[in-house]
XYZ file of C-alpha atoms in Angstrom:
699
model
C 82.816 -205.891 -81.910
C 86.222 -206.112 -80.246
C 86.396 -206.897 -76.580
C 87.571 -203.803 -74.692
C 87.696 -205.589 -71.300
C 90.683 -204.710 -69.143
C 93.021 -207.682 -68.793
C 95.676 -207.900 -66.111
C 98.619 -210.155 -66.985
C 101.010 -211.158 -64.175
C 104.242 -212.972 -64.757
C 106.406 -214.710 -62.098
C 109.371 -214.594 -64.436
C 110.052 -218.308 -64.827
C 108.566 -219.109 -61.403
C 111.203 -217.122 -59.583
C 108.589 -215.821 -57.054
C 105.111 -216.998 -55.882
C 101.916 -215.700 -57.510
C 98.293 -216.794 -57.081
C 95.701 -215.646 -59.611
C 92.726 -215.925 -57.242
C 94.361 -213.884 -54.562
C 95.093 -211.018 -56.924
C 91.682 -210.721 -58.686
C 91.111 -206.966 -58.409
C 87.653 -205.460 -58.360
C 86.217 -207.864 -60.893
C 89.081 -207.340 -63.360
C 90.410 -210.348 -65.171
C 93.734 -211.474 -63.838
C 95.979 -213.998 -65.454
C 99.178 -215.489 -63.962
C 101.920 -216.575 -66.266
C 105.441 -217.936 -66.136
C 106.980 -216.806 -69.456
C 104.961 -213.978 -71.071
C 108.026 -212.787 -72.960
C 108.634 -216.315 -74.317
C 106.476 -219.242 -74.928
C 103.273 -217.514 -73.653
C 103.768 -214.487 -75.932
C 100.744 -215.575 -78.105
C 98.509 -214.736 -75.127
C 99.540 -211.095 -75.443
C 99.012 -211.182 -79.234
C 95.510 -212.627 -78.776
C 94.607 -209.883 -76.216
C 95.753 -207.199 -78.572
C 93.878 -208.721 -81.480
C 90.763 -208.800 -79.363
C 91.213 -205.036 -78.575
C 91.598 -205.618 -74.828
C 93.236 -202.999 -72.566
C 96.340 -204.686 -71.164
C 98.020 -204.097 -67.825
C 101.305 -205.995 -67.804
C 103.464 -206.609 -64.711
C 106.687 -206.917 -66.690
C 108.829 -203.846 -67.208
C 111.856 -205.639 -68.401
C 110.303 -206.438 -71.843
C 108.451 -203.131 -72.463
C 110.214 -202.750 -75.741
C 108.991 -206.174 -76.968
C 105.443 -205.777 -75.781
C 105.401 -202.190 -77.063
C 106.371 -203.290 -80.552
C 103.627 -205.919 -80.553
C 101.072 -203.337 -79.420
C 102.143 -200.902 -82.140
C 101.963 -203.564 -84.782
C 98.419 -204.425 -83.620
C 97.445 -200.794 -83.425
C 96.929 -200.882 -79.679
C 99.993 -199.099 -78.347
C 97.961 -196.754 -76.231
C 96.106 -199.641 -74.560
C 99.086 -201.191 -72.831
C 100.338 -200.115 -69.383
C 103.311 -201.569 -67.500
C 104.134 -201.884 -63.853
C 106.703 -203.738 -61.814
C 106.119 -206.537 -59.237
C 109.279 -208.584 -59.683
C 111.845 -206.206 -58.153
C 109.204 -204.311 -56.143
C 107.796 -207.378 -54.323
C 108.478 -210.772 -55.873
C 112.254 -210.824 -55.526
C 112.353 -210.420 -51.768
C 113.300 -212.574 -48.783
C 109.744 -211.950 -47.676
C 108.113 -212.780 -51.014
C 105.730 -215.218 -49.399
C 104.303 -212.439 -47.201
C 104.121 -209.866 -49.971
C 100.499 -210.626 -51.059
C 99.089 -207.345 -49.635
C 101.720 -205.293 -51.366
C 101.162 -207.113 -54.629
C 97.408 -206.425 -54.365
C 98.141 -202.761 -53.836
C 100.513 -202.477 -56.725
C 98.078 -204.342 -59.073
C 95.143 -202.187 -57.997
C 97.068 -198.925 -58.498
C 98.213 -200.045 -61.955
C 94.824 -201.194 -63.020
C 92.571 -198.561 -61.606
C 94.313 -195.250 -61.457
C 93.953 -192.940 -64.446
C 96.818 -191.599 -66.420
C 98.314 -188.406 -65.112
C 97.067 -185.228 -66.754
C 99.539 -183.875 -69.341
C 101.921 -181.218 -68.200
C 102.409 -178.045 -70.178
C 105.546 -178.328 -72.307
C 108.418 -176.057 -73.244
C 109.657 -176.026 -76.830
C 113.401 -176.169 -77.542
C 115.041 -175.830 -80.856
C 118.850 -176.226 -81.431
C 120.618 -175.711 -84.749
C 124.212 -176.692 -85.526
C 125.934 -173.570 -84.372
C 128.638 -174.927 -82.007
C 131.031 -172.927 -79.882
C 134.277 -174.644 -78.979
C 136.216 -172.971 -76.129
C 139.671 -173.967 -74.977
C 143.419 -173.932 -75.705
C 144.311 -173.516 -79.370
C 145.439 -177.037 -80.258
C 142.497 -178.918 -78.839
C 139.817 -176.393 -79.908
C 140.998 -176.100 -83.482
C 141.457 -179.853 -83.748
C 137.894 -180.548 -82.686
C 136.584 -177.748 -84.888
C 138.272 -179.509 -87.863
C 136.774 -182.878 -86.910
C 133.262 -181.610 -86.347
C 133.014 -179.138 -89.296
C 131.157 -181.678 -91.483
C 128.420 -182.088 -88.746
C 128.277 -178.638 -87.075
C 128.838 -174.997 -87.789
C 131.764 -174.502 -85.413
C 133.255 -171.316 -83.948
C 136.394 -171.360 -81.846
C 137.340 -169.118 -78.889
C 141.055 -169.670 -78.081
C 141.622 -169.037 -74.432
C 145.271 -170.112 -74.165
C 148.234 -171.025 -76.333
C 149.906 -174.361 -75.661
C 152.827 -175.375 -77.780
C 153.388 -174.442 -81.513
C 149.908 -174.266 -83.015
C 149.143 -172.867 -86.444
C 145.730 -171.539 -87.517
C 144.182 -173.352 -90.438
C 145.075 -171.975 -93.785
C 141.433 -171.958 -94.920
C 139.109 -169.559 -92.987
C 136.293 -172.104 -92.910
C 134.854 -171.092 -89.518
C 135.190 -168.118 -87.075
C 138.214 -168.110 -84.805
C 138.501 -165.636 -81.902
C 140.860 -165.293 -78.982
C 140.310 -163.800 -75.581
C 139.197 -164.218 -71.999
C 135.628 -165.467 -71.430
C 133.605 -163.146 -69.206
C 130.285 -164.951 -69.022
C 128.181 -167.714 -70.563
C 124.407 -167.660 -70.201
C 121.344 -169.151 -71.784
C 120.237 -172.696 -72.685
C 120.059 -175.253 -75.472
C 119.578 -173.362 -78.719
C 120.183 -169.910 -77.147
C 123.588 -169.695 -75.441
C 125.306 -166.252 -75.292
C 128.981 -165.928 -74.729
C 130.642 -162.646 -73.683
C 134.362 -162.383 -73.839
C 137.128 -159.843 -73.782
C 139.617 -159.765 -76.607
C 143.023 -159.533 -75.130
C 145.046 -160.283 -78.304
C 145.916 -157.093 -80.262
C 145.336 -159.119 -83.495
C 141.648 -159.396 -84.481
C 141.528 -162.878 -85.971
C 138.316 -162.024 -87.790
C 139.933 -159.153 -89.677
C 143.272 -160.980 -90.099
C 143.832 -162.469 -93.611
C 146.480 -164.846 -92.167
C 149.192 -163.556 -94.521
C 151.703 -163.928 -91.647
C 153.455 -160.683 -92.511
C 153.300 -159.625 -88.866
C 155.084 -162.916 -87.886
C 157.893 -162.181 -90.218
C 158.075 -158.515 -89.320
C 158.398 -159.075 -85.504
C 162.155 -159.219 -84.593
C 161.474 -160.632 -81.120
C 159.278 -163.507 -82.309
C 156.463 -162.259 -80.111
C 153.884 -163.364 -82.622
C 153.350 -167.101 -83.198
C 151.773 -168.939 -86.073
C 148.605 -169.002 -84.038
C 148.694 -165.214 -84.499
C 148.751 -164.566 -80.754
C 150.978 -161.786 -79.379
C 153.062 -162.667 -76.354
C 153.147 -159.469 -74.214
C 156.294 -160.509 -72.326
C 158.232 -160.603 -75.622
C 156.846 -157.551 -77.386
C 158.995 -154.486 -77.143
C 156.469 -152.085 -78.572
C 158.129 -151.122 -81.796
C 154.953 -151.831 -83.738
C 156.601 -153.221 -86.847
C 153.702 -155.696 -87.022
C 151.254 -152.884 -87.306
C 153.110 -151.433 -90.312
C 153.356 -154.892 -91.876
C 149.627 -155.447 -91.500
C 148.982 -152.257 -93.449
C 145.539 -151.556 -94.810
C 144.026 -154.751 -93.391
C 144.114 -153.068 -89.960
C 143.815 -156.269 -87.970
C 146.391 -155.240 -85.384
C 145.564 -152.598 -82.883
C 147.302 -152.255 -79.568
C 145.035 -149.457 -78.421
C 141.695 -151.127 -79.276
C 138.862 -150.043 -77.100
C 136.043 -152.286 -78.232
C 137.350 -155.258 -76.270
C 134.054 -156.820 -75.200
C 132.444 -159.152 -77.755
C 129.179 -161.182 -77.754
C 127.884 -164.021 -79.892
C 125.013 -166.496 -79.736
C 125.246 -170.304 -80.260
C 123.066 -173.384 -80.136
C 125.614 -175.656 -78.480
C 128.811 -175.250 -76.376
C 131.808 -177.591 -76.126
C 133.924 -176.300 -73.249
C 137.369 -177.923 -73.311
C 138.937 -175.698 -70.595
C 140.332 -177.329 -67.460
C 138.157 -174.845 -65.471
C 134.675 -174.884 -67.033
C 132.870 -171.651 -67.770
C 129.754 -172.825 -65.908
C 130.010 -174.073 -62.357
C 126.722 -175.641 -61.430
C 125.564 -178.859 -59.930
C 123.390 -179.505 -62.956
C 124.581 -178.192 -66.343
C 122.118 -177.019 -68.997
C 121.350 -179.246 -71.954
C 123.549 -178.379 -74.939
C 126.568 -177.497 -72.791
C 129.341 -180.047 -72.318
C 132.451 -179.564 -70.288
C 134.510 -182.779 -70.628
C 137.819 -181.222 -69.521
C 141.042 -182.210 -71.256
C 140.484 -185.944 -71.528
C 140.343 -186.779 -75.284
C 138.067 -189.715 -74.744
C 135.599 -187.677 -72.676
C 135.813 -184.957 -75.282
C 134.807 -187.469 -77.996
C 131.860 -188.646 -75.951
C 130.754 -185.075 -75.318
C 130.997 -184.197 -79.034
C 128.867 -187.279 -79.916
C 126.209 -186.405 -77.254
C 125.931 -182.791 -78.560
C 125.163 -184.131 -81.989
C 122.084 -185.813 -80.562
C 120.694 -182.464 -79.357
C 120.345 -180.892 -82.843
C 116.684 -180.553 -83.732
C 113.363 -179.648 -82.027
C 112.481 -180.971 -78.578
C 109.771 -180.580 -75.956
C 110.302 -180.834 -72.271
C 107.849 -180.619 -69.413
C 107.333 -177.407 -67.476
C 108.146 -179.151 -64.251
C 107.231 -176.354 -61.784
C 104.163 -174.143 -61.588
C 104.685 -170.660 -60.010
C 102.125 -168.543 -58.221
C 103.562 -165.024 -57.781
C 100.840 -164.107 -55.361
C 102.204 -166.581 -52.770
C 105.897 -165.743 -53.224
C 107.563 -164.385 -50.102
C 110.877 -163.491 -51.699
C 110.957 -159.731 -51.188
C 108.849 -156.679 -50.366
C 109.818 -153.005 -50.693
C 113.352 -153.974 -51.491
C 113.647 -155.987 -48.302
C 114.997 -159.553 -48.676
C 112.788 -162.366 -47.423
C 112.761 -166.035 -48.482
C 115.417 -167.183 -50.937
C 115.158 -170.879 -50.292
C 114.385 -171.770 -53.924
C 117.183 -169.685 -55.295
C 119.743 -171.234 -52.956
C 118.540 -174.782 -53.597
C 118.249 -174.649 -57.413
C 120.902 -176.907 -58.905
C 120.579 -175.454 -62.425
C 120.477 -171.733 -61.650
C 117.061 -171.652 -63.227
C 115.553 -169.543 -60.471
C 116.515 -165.925 -59.986
C 115.106 -162.815 -58.327
C 112.764 -160.608 -60.397
C 111.664 -157.571 -58.426
C 109.726 -158.684 -55.328
C 109.242 -162.221 -56.595
C 111.278 -164.879 -58.333
C 111.052 -166.274 -61.840
C 111.727 -169.778 -63.071
C 113.490 -170.284 -66.379
C 111.715 -173.407 -67.713
C 114.481 -173.918 -70.335
C 117.114 -174.430 -67.649
C 114.887 -176.277 -65.116
C 115.448 -180.019 -65.149
C 112.782 -180.940 -62.741
C 114.607 -181.864 -59.476
C 111.736 -180.251 -57.599
C 113.844 -179.151 -54.603
C 112.445 -175.615 -54.970
C 108.888 -176.860 -54.261
C 110.176 -178.803 -51.257
C 111.840 -175.827 -49.620
C 109.221 -173.263 -50.579
C 107.221 -172.451 -47.374
C 104.221 -170.923 -49.075
C 103.631 -173.280 -51.929
C 104.296 -170.635 -54.490
C 106.302 -173.224 -56.343
C 104.430 -176.424 -56.982
C 105.939 -179.485 -58.614
C 103.636 -180.897 -61.329
C 105.512 -183.885 -62.835
C 103.466 -185.462 -61.264
C 101.232 -183.107 -59.443
C 100.726 -183.610 -55.727
C 96.995 -184.464 -56.043
C 97.838 -187.195 -58.571
C 100.563 -188.583 -56.396
C 98.361 -188.353 -53.344
C 95.676 -190.368 -55.094
C 98.265 -193.090 -55.787
C 99.344 -193.096 -52.248
C 95.750 -193.309 -50.994
C 94.981 -196.158 -53.353
C 98.128 -198.135 -52.449
C 97.525 -197.766 -48.680
C 93.803 -198.618 -48.975
C 94.338 -201.700 -51.047
C 97.210 -202.885 -48.890
C 95.070 -202.610 -45.789
C 92.105 -204.297 -47.468
C 94.383 -207.248 -48.382
C 95.393 -207.636 -44.752
C 98.632 -205.747 -44.794
C 99.926 -204.088 -41.612
C 102.532 -201.392 -40.840
C 102.865 -200.083 -44.415
C 105.991 -198.135 -45.241
C 106.057 -196.047 -48.411
C 109.350 -195.776 -50.265
C 109.421 -192.740 -52.616
C 112.110 -193.101 -55.225
C 113.307 -191.396 -58.457
C 112.175 -193.060 -61.688
C 115.623 -193.829 -62.974
C 118.285 -193.769 -60.213
C 115.942 -195.064 -57.529
C 114.450 -197.839 -59.636
C 117.973 -198.992 -60.653
C 119.012 -199.221 -56.933
C 115.900 -201.095 -55.995
C 116.536 -203.560 -58.866
C 120.111 -204.115 -57.702
C 118.877 -204.807 -54.174
C 116.390 -207.303 -55.484
C 119.083 -209.136 -57.514
C 121.945 -209.086 -55.017
C 120.338 -208.613 -51.627
C 117.150 -209.403 -49.755
C 114.952 -207.184 -51.880
C 112.390 -204.878 -50.376
C 110.609 -205.963 -47.170
C 107.049 -207.072 -47.668
C 105.651 -204.073 -45.956
C 107.633 -201.509 -47.984
C 105.614 -200.225 -50.906
C 107.647 -198.429 -53.603
C 106.163 -195.197 -55.039
C 107.895 -193.966 -58.186
C 108.265 -190.173 -58.717
C 110.235 -188.238 -61.298
C 112.547 -186.834 -58.705
C 112.865 -187.745 -54.994
C 113.916 -184.135 -54.227
C 110.331 -183.070 -54.792
C 108.957 -185.149 -51.863
C 108.279 -182.388 -49.360
C 106.716 -182.075 -45.948
C 103.199 -181.925 -47.351
C 103.633 -185.369 -49.051
C 105.404 -186.929 -46.027
C 102.851 -185.878 -43.449
C 100.033 -186.333 -45.858
C 101.107 -189.970 -46.392
C 101.257 -190.610 -42.625
C 97.750 -189.063 -42.279
C 96.426 -191.396 -44.970
C 97.634 -194.413 -43.103
C 101.374 -195.042 -43.776
C 103.124 -195.855 -40.536
C 106.440 -194.711 -42.107
C 107.691 -192.824 -45.143
C 111.147 -193.290 -46.602
C 112.654 -191.224 -49.390
C 115.404 -192.834 -51.429
C 117.863 -189.974 -52.232
C 119.343 -191.761 -55.296
C 119.567 -189.170 -58.045
C 119.278 -186.263 -55.590
C 121.721 -183.330 -55.966
C 121.656 -182.576 -52.294
C 119.797 -184.588 -49.630
C 120.097 -181.819 -47.094
C 116.725 -180.200 -47.859
C 115.039 -183.615 -47.689
C 116.700 -184.258 -44.316
C 115.477 -180.914 -42.992
C 111.888 -181.572 -44.126
C 111.970 -185.049 -42.481
C 113.393 -183.540 -39.281
C 110.480 -181.021 -39.064
C 107.922 -183.775 -39.690
C 109.429 -186.132 -37.206
C 109.567 -183.493 -34.494
C 105.854 -182.890 -35.012
C 104.908 -186.565 -35.039
C 107.010 -187.270 -31.943
C 105.472 -184.381 -30.031
C 101.976 -185.679 -30.874
C 102.866 -188.975 -29.250
C 103.364 -191.223 -32.378
C 106.057 -193.545 -31.166
C 109.026 -194.503 -33.342
C 110.765 -193.078 -36.358
C 108.346 -192.244 -39.068
C 110.341 -190.349 -41.656
C 113.705 -191.360 -43.036
C 115.904 -190.142 -45.876
C 117.915 -193.027 -47.234
C 121.170 -191.584 -48.632
C 122.006 -194.458 -50.930
C 122.992 -192.474 -54.028
C 123.613 -195.075 -56.727
C 123.161 -198.720 -57.603
C 126.334 -199.694 -55.766
C 124.847 -198.514 -52.477
C 122.257 -201.290 -52.384
C 123.592 -202.510 -49.056
C 122.874 -199.010 -47.565
C 119.286 -199.255 -48.767
C 118.960 -202.781 -47.476
C 120.163 -201.903 -43.985
C 117.927 -198.799 -43.821
C 114.758 -200.711 -44.614
C 115.271 -204.154 -43.072
C 116.566 -202.766 -39.730
C 113.713 -200.212 -39.406
C 111.166 -201.180 -36.815
C 107.565 -200.178 -37.612
C 106.362 -196.956 -35.985
C 102.895 -196.052 -34.621
C 100.339 -195.176 -37.254
C 97.097 -193.225 -37.140
C 94.194 -195.255 -35.743
C 91.887 -194.095 -38.526
C 93.376 -193.184 -41.932
C 92.282 -189.840 -43.339
C 89.751 -189.798 -46.166
C 90.735 -186.481 -47.813
C 92.894 -186.129 -50.920
C 96.087 -184.202 -51.084
C 95.423 -180.797 -52.584
C 97.325 -178.647 -55.117
C 98.143 -175.986 -52.576
C 100.883 -177.010 -50.132
C 99.623 -175.071 -47.084
C 96.126 -176.496 -47.466
C 97.443 -180.021 -47.645
C 99.586 -179.444 -44.595
C 96.630 -178.035 -42.709
C 94.413 -181.028 -43.457
C 97.197 -183.492 -42.606
C 98.061 -181.790 -39.364
C 94.487 -181.490 -38.243
C 93.985 -185.217 -38.806
C 97.263 -186.101 -37.044
C 96.322 -183.924 -34.081
C 92.802 -185.463 -33.948
C 94.351 -188.929 -33.884
C 97.291 -188.041 -31.716
C 98.188 -190.655 -28.998
C 99.353 -187.848 -26.722
C 95.773 -186.645 -26.339
C 95.028 -189.866 -24.536
C 97.843 -189.567 -22.010
C 97.902 -187.806 -18.684
C 99.994 -184.919 -20.016
C 97.736 -184.364 -23.042
C 98.664 -182.579 -26.211
C 101.311 -179.856 -26.032
C 100.239 -176.264 -26.684
C 103.029 -175.777 -29.171
C 105.748 -177.936 -30.749
C 109.232 -176.421 -30.981
C 110.855 -176.714 -34.456
C 114.285 -176.099 -35.916
C 115.114 -172.958 -37.871
C 113.884 -173.166 -41.452
C 110.519 -174.660 -40.538
C 107.538 -173.209 -42.406
C 105.593 -172.734 -39.171
C 106.181 -170.329 -36.310
C 105.362 -167.079 -34.556
C 106.631 -163.518 -34.684
C 107.611 -161.970 -31.365
C 107.482 -158.175 -30.901
C 109.598 -156.526 -28.275
C 108.977 -153.296 -26.337
C 110.956 -151.458 -29.054
C 107.992 -151.821 -31.438
C 106.457 -148.425 -32.124
C 103.468 -149.846 -34.120
C 104.645 -148.168 -37.332
C 103.027 -151.126 -39.089
C 105.807 -151.482 -41.664
C 105.707 -155.256 -41.061
C 102.065 -155.561 -41.984
C 102.751 -154.204 -45.439
C 105.742 -156.539 -45.856
C 104.011 -159.739 -44.736
C 103.102 -161.710 -47.839
C 100.736 -164.127 -46.144
C 98.635 -161.770 -44.014
C 99.940 -163.175 -40.775
C 100.622 -159.662 -39.382
C 97.951 -157.056 -39.645
C 96.774 -153.788 -38.156
C 93.633 -153.853 -36.036
C 90.747 -151.917 -37.341
C 89.466 -150.679 -34.007
C 92.613 -149.468 -32.288
C 96.362 -149.298 -32.369
C 97.228 -153.002 -32.197
C 99.503 -155.205 -34.164
C 97.726 -158.516 -34.624
C 99.144 -161.848 -35.616
C 97.542 -165.026 -37.136
C 100.077 -167.780 -36.611
C 98.531 -170.258 -39.017
C 99.422 -167.911 -41.880
C 102.989 -167.286 -40.879
C 105.676 -168.638 -43.314
C 108.694 -167.670 -41.163
C 110.073 -165.891 -44.342
C 111.692 -163.090 -42.270
C 110.263 -160.170 -44.285
C 108.756 -158.604 -41.236
C 112.068 -158.774 -39.401
C 113.887 -157.215 -42.414
C 111.256 -154.415 -42.738
C 111.128 -153.417 -39.070
C 112.952 -150.065 -38.651
C 113.224 -150.650 -34.866
C 114.654 -154.194 -35.081
C 111.806 -155.108 -32.701
C 110.659 -158.363 -34.254
C 112.024 -161.868 -34.020
C 111.007 -165.233 -35.397
C 110.291 -168.387 -33.385
C 109.869 -171.631 -35.382
C 107.159 -173.755 -33.857
C 103.787 -175.374 -34.555
C 100.971 -174.027 -32.454
C 98.172 -176.480 -32.015
C 94.429 -175.855 -31.758
C 92.204 -173.036 -32.826
C 94.433 -170.410 -31.245
C 96.758 -170.627 -34.363
C 93.787 -169.444 -36.504
C 92.777 -166.545 -34.229
C 94.218 -163.094 -34.415
C 96.402 -162.414 -31.338
C 97.723 -159.078 -30.213
C 101.504 -158.769 -30.518
C 101.751 -155.117 -29.444
C 99.177 -152.483 -28.427
C 99.338 -148.819 -27.558
C 97.145 -145.995 -26.372
C 96.259 -143.100 -28.546
C 98.529 -139.991 -28.350
C 96.502 -136.763 -28.013
C 97.616 -133.257 -28.871
C 98.845 -131.636 -25.684
C 97.116 -128.445 -26.637
C 93.632 -129.338 -27.924
C 93.443 -133.013 -27.182
C 92.957 -134.097 -30.784
C 94.035 -137.720 -31.472
C 97.392 -137.811 -33.431
C 98.208 -141.519 -33.625
C 99.831 -144.368 -31.708
C 101.637 -143.077 -28.705
C 104.885 -145.096 -29.371
C 105.113 -143.696 -32.925
C 104.671 -140.036 -31.755
C 106.993 -140.510 -28.810
C 109.624 -142.010 -31.087
C 109.335 -139.164 -33.456
C 109.621 -136.631 -30.646
C 112.822 -138.350 -29.275
C 114.395 -138.334 -32.659
C 113.700 -134.755 -33.507
C 114.440 -133.363 -30.089
C 118.158 -132.963 -30.849
C 117.616 -131.150 -34.174
C 118.637 -127.528 -34.498
C 115.074 -126.560 -35.462
C 113.889 -127.628 -31.939
C 116.593 -126.097 -29.872
C 114.321 -124.263 -27.377
C 111.766 -125.724 -25.006
C 108.947 -124.015 -26.804
C 109.982 -125.449 -30.094
C 110.239 -128.958 -28.657
C 106.817 -128.572 -27.078
C 105.342 -128.100 -30.529
C 106.246 -131.673 -31.445
C 103.526 -132.965 -29.287
C 100.935 -130.710 -30.827
C 98.685 -131.382 -33.861
C 99.312 -129.463 -37.044
C 96.757 -126.765 -36.342
C 98.019 -126.113 -32.832
C 101.655 -125.935 -33.997
C 100.719 -123.095 -36.428
C 98.724 -121.265 -33.795
C 101.527 -121.600 -31.192
C 104.111 -120.432 -33.782
C 102.117 -117.285 -34.566
C 101.712 -116.487 -30.907
C 105.276 -116.991 -29.671
C 107.641 -116.414 -32.645
C 108.490 -112.837 -33.615
C 107.172 -111.862 -37.048
C 109.654 -111.610 -39.820
C 109.467 -108.377 -41.884
C 110.069 -108.281 -45.655
C 112.891 -105.777 -45.311
C 114.672 -108.137 -42.925
C 114.995 -110.605 -45.779
C 116.316 -108.102 -48.334
C 119.809 -108.004 -47.026
């Protein structure tokens, strides 16, 4: 039978950094140290594959070579790759990197593959819209006609351009109004401004010859400034009917698979453009590259559904009152939009930056590529193995799979590499590293967490999350800077990354790392992490002790709601609160507040008719945050006639004050009825008001 033993193969890349096989033997797994696995020692890999062993290879440079060998041997699924050369070996502290190497090896060898993420199917045909000025758009349509099914929308006339003699593809002219959709399903809406309908036109050019002012060019566009309105062109067009200066159906719509936008001002203005849409501008070389790239998008594709959405947790809106719109404002692809009282995510537009999950206060949006529990397990494994190997002051460096890895590789080649205590953690997008992952990592034993912003659209949300986390850690007495966003955006910024890591002094860590795992729900993970950080807080061992509450900046996902004297206890806020932080007491007229549940979304403030509520971002420590506390209380208002309970005194008093000036309550007796119950009002009305006779109403 084939040997299915797991075999770990390490390579020091031609002895360019130190490795010791005995030091890195992990949990009884076989570890081999090599110097040229991709060269003269390649037969070792072939022998492992022939024996049916599961391979864990430390070389990511030659994944193509090893992958081909594995496929040829029928063992492609049994080979896993991880990096130790740029991550640890090529470093000015390579000799001290043994604990980090042990952690990286253990994580690669022991952690299971991530669970598959649900996919989104995309299908794109060859229908291509080309938008732009006549010369460039028609020229590219002619070049691409053999590979695509082009259609042209002429938006401007530049120079003397003539329409093709052969009507081989649709040609329109007009002003674009909107472009929506995604790869395989774009929809363009435009307004036809040209009196000549180019779809009806037979291109006989009779109108060109009939126009005495030369207002019509060979591109069959009418120049309004030259046209005198004699309409000889209409007569020349005759039965074809392509020319109509009084046309009413000006708005047109068509659907396309792909879009090549050649306009100087692109139709879509987004940070991240949808797949299948290219806006190269007027540079011919960029246009050629864009056309080539669009050709690679014809076919059927599957992309991950990067974000999971739980509508029950969404705090976007209630009763047409606006609440949290963090995700909509942060989305770089315009994939998130309002849908009634919640939001919806278009998975076809989403490209997986994950910023929405970072800024979502409730956890309604959860990034799942990878999921937080899977990433948390990796973090826990790395930190535990690093500590077991004798490592101290571990710093986690979260980085994007492509842009971040390229920057780290550049630092390893040209600079001092990563410090021995800095453990890289690869994620799909660094933008998805939120407060739960930052504080969760510190609770699990990291003394510091850095997020490399390379590949990020906007590092501001990351900076805000780090600021909230650092404020909490500092207030708890953990000395030093624990959270840092490194804004080195591409491979040329390796010096920025080097300075940020090598000049960063270790901060205080928890005395006892947490044992829990990070959970799928964001608020639960934050609750576990904060409880552990509070329990281990150095401030608890000082004379001043722990603070009662920690002040935070606006935008923090924690805080309290303050009710002023203007609150009438109408309880509109309790119906608007999506998290149950505000509620009406069951045994009296009281507005109660559970601070642990508060998202600081602002829905209560927006719903309050008295403008009596305000938000205060802070983190309340201890069990008080979990208990219901009274924000506003009132006595019962009783009927002034019979003493029957009518409701909360502030509500009744507010109603009386508002109605007192109405014409229906002009007299003292009429105003007095406002403080009576319904029965007493009727009785009082019958006693004091003169009866109205039927004949009095006949006139």
